[in-house]
Short mmCIF file of C-alpha atoms in Angstrom, two decimals:
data_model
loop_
_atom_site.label_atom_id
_atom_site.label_comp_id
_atom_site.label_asym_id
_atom_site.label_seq_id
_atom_site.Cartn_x
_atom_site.Cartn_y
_atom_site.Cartn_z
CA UNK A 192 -26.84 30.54 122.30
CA UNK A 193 -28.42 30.80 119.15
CA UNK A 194 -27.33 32.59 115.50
CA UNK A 195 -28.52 36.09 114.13
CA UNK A 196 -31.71 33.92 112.32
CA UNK A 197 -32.62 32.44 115.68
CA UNK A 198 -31.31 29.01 114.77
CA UNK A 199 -28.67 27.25 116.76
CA UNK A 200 -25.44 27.44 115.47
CA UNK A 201 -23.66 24.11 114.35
CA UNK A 202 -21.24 23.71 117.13
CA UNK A 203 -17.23 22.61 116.45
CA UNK A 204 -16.39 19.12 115.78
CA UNK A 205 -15.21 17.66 118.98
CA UNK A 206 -17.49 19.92 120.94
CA UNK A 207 -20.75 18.79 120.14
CA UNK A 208 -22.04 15.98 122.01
CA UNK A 209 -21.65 12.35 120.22
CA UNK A 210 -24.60 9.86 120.25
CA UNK A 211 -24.20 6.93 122.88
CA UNK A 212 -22.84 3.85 121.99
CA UNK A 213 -21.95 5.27 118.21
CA UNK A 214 -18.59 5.77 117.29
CA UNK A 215 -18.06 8.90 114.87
CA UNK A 216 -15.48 10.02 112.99
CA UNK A 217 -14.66 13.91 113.06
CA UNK A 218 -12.76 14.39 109.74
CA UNK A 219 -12.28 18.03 110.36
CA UNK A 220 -10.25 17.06 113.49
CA UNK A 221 -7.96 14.68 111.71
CA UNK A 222 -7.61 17.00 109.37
CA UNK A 223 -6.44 19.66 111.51
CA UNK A 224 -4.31 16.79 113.16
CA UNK A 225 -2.63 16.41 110.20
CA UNK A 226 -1.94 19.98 108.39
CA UNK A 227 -2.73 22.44 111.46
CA UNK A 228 -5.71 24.44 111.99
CA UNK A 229 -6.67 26.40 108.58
CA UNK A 230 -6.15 30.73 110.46
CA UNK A 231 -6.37 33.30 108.18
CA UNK A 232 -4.92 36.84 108.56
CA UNK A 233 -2.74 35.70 111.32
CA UNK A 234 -0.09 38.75 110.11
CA UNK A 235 -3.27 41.62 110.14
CA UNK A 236 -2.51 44.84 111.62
CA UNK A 237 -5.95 45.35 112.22
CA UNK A 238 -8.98 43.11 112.60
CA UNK A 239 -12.56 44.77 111.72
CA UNK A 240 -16.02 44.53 112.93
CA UNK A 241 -16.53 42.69 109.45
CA UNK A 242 -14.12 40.46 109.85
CA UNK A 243 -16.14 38.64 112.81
CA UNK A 244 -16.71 35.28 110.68
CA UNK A 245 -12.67 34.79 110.88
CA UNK A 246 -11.29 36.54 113.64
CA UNK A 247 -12.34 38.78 116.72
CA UNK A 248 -10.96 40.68 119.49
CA UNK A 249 -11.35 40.24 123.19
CA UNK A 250 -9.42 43.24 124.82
CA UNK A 251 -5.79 42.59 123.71
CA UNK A 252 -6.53 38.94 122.44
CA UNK A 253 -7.03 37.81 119.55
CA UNK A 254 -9.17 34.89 118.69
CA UNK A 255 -8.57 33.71 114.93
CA UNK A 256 -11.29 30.96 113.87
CA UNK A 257 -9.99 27.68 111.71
CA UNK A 258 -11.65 27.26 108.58
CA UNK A 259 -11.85 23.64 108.31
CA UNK A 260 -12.78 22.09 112.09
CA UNK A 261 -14.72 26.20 113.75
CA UNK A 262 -11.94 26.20 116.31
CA UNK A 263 -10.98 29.23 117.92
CA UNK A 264 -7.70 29.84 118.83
CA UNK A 265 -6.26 32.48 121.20
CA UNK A 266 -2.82 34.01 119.02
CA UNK A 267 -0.86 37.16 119.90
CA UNK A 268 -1.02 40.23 117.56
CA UNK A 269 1.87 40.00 115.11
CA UNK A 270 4.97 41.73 115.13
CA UNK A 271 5.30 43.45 113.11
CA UNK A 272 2.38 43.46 111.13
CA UNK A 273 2.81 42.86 107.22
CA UNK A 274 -0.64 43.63 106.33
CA UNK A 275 -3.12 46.17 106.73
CA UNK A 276 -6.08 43.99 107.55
CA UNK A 277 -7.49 40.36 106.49
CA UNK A 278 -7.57 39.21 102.81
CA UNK A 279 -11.25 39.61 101.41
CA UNK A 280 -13.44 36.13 100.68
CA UNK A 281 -12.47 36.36 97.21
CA UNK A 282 -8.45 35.88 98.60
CA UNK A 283 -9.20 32.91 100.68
CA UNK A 284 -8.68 29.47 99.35
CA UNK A 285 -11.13 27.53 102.12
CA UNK A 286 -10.53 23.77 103.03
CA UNK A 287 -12.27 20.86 102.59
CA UNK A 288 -14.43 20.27 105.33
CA UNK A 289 -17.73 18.23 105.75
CA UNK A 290 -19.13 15.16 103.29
CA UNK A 291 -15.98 16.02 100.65
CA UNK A 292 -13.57 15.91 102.96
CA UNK A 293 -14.93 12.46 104.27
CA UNK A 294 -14.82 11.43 100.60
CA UNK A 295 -11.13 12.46 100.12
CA UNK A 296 -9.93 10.65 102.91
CA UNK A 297 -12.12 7.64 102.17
CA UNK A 298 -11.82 7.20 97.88
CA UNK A 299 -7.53 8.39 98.61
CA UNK A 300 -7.41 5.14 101.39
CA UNK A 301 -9.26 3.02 98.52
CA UNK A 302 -6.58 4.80 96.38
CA UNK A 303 -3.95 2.95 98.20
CA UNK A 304 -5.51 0.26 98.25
CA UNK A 305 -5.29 0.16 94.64
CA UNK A 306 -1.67 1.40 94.85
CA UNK A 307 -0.83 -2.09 96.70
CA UNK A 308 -2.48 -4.02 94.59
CA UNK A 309 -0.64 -2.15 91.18
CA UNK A 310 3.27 -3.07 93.36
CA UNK A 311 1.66 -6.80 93.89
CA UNK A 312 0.63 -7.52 90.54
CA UNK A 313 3.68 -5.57 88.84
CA UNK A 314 5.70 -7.74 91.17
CA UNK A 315 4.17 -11.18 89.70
CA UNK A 316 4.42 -10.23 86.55
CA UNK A 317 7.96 -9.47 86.41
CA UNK A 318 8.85 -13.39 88.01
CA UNK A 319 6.07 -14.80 85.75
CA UNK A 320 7.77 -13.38 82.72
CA UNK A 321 11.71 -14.19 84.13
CA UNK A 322 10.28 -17.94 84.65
CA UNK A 323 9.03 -18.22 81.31
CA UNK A 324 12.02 -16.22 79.51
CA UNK A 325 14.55 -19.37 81.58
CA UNK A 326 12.22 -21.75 81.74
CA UNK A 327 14.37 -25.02 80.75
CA UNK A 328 16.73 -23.79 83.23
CA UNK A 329 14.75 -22.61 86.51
CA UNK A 330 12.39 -25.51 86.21
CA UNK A 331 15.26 -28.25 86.07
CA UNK A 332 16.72 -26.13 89.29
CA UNK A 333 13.43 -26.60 90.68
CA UNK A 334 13.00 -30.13 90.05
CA UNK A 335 16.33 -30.67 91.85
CA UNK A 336 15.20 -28.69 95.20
CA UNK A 337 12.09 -30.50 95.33
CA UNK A 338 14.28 -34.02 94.82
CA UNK A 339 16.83 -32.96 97.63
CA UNK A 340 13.29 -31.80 99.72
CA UNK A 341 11.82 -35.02 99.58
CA UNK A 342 14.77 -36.62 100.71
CA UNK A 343 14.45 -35.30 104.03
CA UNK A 344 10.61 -35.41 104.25
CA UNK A 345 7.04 -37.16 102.17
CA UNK A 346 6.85 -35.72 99.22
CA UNK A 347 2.87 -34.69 100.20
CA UNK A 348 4.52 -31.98 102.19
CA UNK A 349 5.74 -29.93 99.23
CA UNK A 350 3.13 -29.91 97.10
CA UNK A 351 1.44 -27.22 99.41
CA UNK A 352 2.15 -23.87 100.17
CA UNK A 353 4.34 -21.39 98.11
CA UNK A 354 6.40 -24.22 96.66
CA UNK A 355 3.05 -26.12 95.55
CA UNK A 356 2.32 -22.40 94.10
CA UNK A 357 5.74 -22.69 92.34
CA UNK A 358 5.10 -26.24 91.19
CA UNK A 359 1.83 -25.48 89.51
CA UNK A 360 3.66 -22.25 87.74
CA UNK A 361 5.88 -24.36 86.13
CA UNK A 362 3.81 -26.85 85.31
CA UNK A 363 2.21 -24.32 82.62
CA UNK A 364 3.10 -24.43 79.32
CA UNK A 365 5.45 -21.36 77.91
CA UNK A 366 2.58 -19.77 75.88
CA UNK A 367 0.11 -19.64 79.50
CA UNK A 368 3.22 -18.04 81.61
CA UNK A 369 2.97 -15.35 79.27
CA UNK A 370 -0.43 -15.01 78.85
CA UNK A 371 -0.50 -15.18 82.97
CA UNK A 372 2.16 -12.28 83.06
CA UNK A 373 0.47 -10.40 80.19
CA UNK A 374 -3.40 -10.98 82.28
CA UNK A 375 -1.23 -9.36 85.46
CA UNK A 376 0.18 -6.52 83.25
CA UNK A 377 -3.27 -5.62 81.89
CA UNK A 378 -4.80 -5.71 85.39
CA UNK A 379 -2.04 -3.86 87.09
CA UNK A 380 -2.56 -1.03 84.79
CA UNK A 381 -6.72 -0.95 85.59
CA UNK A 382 -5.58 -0.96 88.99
CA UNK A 383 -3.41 1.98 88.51
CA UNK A 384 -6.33 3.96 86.14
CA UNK A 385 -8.57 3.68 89.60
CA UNK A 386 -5.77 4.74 92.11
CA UNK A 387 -5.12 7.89 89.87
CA UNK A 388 -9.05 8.86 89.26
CA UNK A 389 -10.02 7.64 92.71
CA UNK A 390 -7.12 10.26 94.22
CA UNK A 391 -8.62 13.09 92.34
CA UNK A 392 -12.35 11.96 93.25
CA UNK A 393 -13.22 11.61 89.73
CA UNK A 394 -16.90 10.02 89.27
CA UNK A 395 -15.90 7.86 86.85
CA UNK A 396 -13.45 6.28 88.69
CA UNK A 397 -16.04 5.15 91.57
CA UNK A 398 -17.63 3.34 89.08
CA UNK A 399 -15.02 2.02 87.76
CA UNK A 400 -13.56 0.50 90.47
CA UNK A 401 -17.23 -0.31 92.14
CA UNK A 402 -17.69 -2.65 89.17
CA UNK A 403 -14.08 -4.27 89.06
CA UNK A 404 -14.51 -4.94 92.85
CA UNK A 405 -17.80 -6.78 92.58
CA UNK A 406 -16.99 -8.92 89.47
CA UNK A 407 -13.88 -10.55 91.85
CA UNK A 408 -15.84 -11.19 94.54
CA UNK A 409 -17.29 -14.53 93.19
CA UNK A 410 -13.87 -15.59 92.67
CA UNK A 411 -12.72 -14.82 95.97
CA UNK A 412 -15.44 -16.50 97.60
CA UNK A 413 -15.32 -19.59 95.19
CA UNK A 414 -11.36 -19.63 96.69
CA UNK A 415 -12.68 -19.76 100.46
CA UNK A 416 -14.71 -22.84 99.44
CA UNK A 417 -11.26 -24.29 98.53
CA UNK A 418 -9.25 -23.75 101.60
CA UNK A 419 -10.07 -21.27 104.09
CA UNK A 420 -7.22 -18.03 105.24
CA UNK A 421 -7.29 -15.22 106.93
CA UNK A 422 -5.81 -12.88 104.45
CA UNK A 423 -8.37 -14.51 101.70
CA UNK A 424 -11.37 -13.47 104.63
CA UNK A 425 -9.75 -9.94 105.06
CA UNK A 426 -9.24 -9.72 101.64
CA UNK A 427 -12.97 -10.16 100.84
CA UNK A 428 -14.18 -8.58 103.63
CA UNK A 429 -11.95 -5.26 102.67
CA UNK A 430 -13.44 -5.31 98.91
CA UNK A 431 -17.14 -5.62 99.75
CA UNK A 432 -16.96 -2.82 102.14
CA UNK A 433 -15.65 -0.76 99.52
CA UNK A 434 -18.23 -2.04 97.32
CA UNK A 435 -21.16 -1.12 99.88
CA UNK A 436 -19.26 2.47 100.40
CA UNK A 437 -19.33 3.14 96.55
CA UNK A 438 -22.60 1.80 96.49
CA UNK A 439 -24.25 3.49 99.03
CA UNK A 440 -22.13 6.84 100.37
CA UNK A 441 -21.51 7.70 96.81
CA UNK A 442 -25.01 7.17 95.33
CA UNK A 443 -23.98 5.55 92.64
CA UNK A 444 -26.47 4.43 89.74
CA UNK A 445 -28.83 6.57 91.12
CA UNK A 446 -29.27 5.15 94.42
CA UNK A 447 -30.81 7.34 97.37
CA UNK A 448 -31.34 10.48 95.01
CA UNK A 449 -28.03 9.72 92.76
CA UNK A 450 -25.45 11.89 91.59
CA UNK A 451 -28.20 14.90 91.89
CA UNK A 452 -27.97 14.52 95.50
CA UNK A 453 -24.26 13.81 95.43
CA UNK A 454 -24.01 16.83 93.98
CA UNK A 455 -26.10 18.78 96.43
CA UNK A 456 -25.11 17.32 99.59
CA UNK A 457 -21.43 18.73 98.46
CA UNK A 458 -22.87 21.86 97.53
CA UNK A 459 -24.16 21.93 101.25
CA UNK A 460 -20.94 21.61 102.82
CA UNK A 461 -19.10 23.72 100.69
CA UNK A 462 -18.15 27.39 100.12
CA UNK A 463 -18.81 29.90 102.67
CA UNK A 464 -22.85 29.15 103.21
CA UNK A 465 -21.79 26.14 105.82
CA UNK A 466 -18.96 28.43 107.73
CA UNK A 467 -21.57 31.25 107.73
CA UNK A 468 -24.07 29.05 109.36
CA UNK A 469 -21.86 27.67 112.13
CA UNK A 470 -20.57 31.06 112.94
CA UNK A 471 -21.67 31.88 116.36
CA UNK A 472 -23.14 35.39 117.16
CA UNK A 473 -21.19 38.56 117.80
#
């Protein structure tokens, strides 16, 4: 079946058939999954010939089309009816759908990344300043776990792990706990500046948090040379694909066309143009 220009109309996510042996991810669908289908004019007394691009009539059916994945739904004339017919273009508030809603899901996931990492570092920096507020106190405590501790085992097997952590916190002078606390503060709140711009897809944000990604991946992969974990591998392995997806997906320093074709590539999916040109024939 083709369209009025005698091209073939973009068929609905979940209907048109996927490549072989590639995985793709219907955003539309999980967005439909997760809000319901986006139906307009579902309380219309009437539905017009006009109106075809939203909703038609089959007999006594109704079918009413969702905005954001082309589905077409089968739902029984309202009763009563509270409005004369369906809002105009100009009324309707369309969804996301396309390349900007891939990049909402993706930059808000990033988003909580950075949200985990903000709770993490807040976290430290609380203890780092309590230890170095009482430090006479919790490191004399300390000293007397560790003496009971080796008591019941070689001393080689508590200088590893998170009381070896502990060990080397206090043995820090006052003046470097708070620096350390004050270096956690500071980075917290970059963290936090990224979750915030990355949840609202602001441009500036990507590169923001493109460049604070890369400049810590030296240092995580000088740690693996030190002793190998698998939350240190996922850890990197998370942060360069986010660095590759900033990179490349969102065309950043004018890679693959730049912001230009950012720009236009959104343009292309959004509005009423892209529903218009998946809308099947009368």
């Amino acid at each position: 079946m083709t369209s009025d220009d005698g091209s073939a109309p973009a068929l609905a996510p979940g209907i048109a058939p996927g490549r072989r042996h590639r995985i793709t991810l219907r955003y539309e669908l999980i967005g439909c999954a997760l809000h319901g289908h986006a139906l307009v004019g579902l309380d219309a007394a009437e539905i017009r010939p006009g109106d075809a691009a939203l909703a038609r009539l089959d007999g006594p059916r109704r079918w009413h089309r969702c905005l954001r994945c082309d589905a077409w739904l089968s739902v029984p004339p309202p009763d009563p009816a509270t409005s004369d017919g369906l809002p105009s273009r100009t009324e309707i508030e369309l969804p996301l759908r396309g390349r900007p809603l891939r990049d909402r899901y993706v930059l808000r996931l990033i988003a909580v990344d950075r949200a985990i990492h903000v709770v993490v570092l807040a976290i430290l920096a609380i203890v780092v300043f309590v230890v170095a507020a009482h430090e006479a106190t919790l490191r004399a405590d300390f000293t007397r776990v560790i003496t009971d501790l080796e008591g019941s085992g070689p001393a080689s097997a508590h200088q590893h792990g998170f009381l070896g952590e502990i060990q080397k916190a206090f043995s820090l002078s006052h003046g470097s706990l708070y620096a350390l606390g004050g270096a956690a503060i500071g980075y917290a709140v970059l963290e936090a500046v990224e979750m915030v711009g990355l949840w609202n897809a602001r441009r500036w944000a990507e590169y923001l948090t493109f460049l604070a990604t890369i400049l810590l991946l030296p240092v995580e992969i000088y740690e693996l040379t030190g002793k190998i974990s698998a939350l240190k591998i996922i850890t990197l392995l998370i942060n360069l694909g986010i660095a590759i997806y900033l990179l490349l997906a969102k065309r950043l320093f004018g890679l693959r066309g730049g912001n230009a074709y950012e720009l236009a590539e959104k343009a292309h999916d959004t509005g009423w143009t892209p529903i218009d040109r998946a809308t099947p024939p009368t």
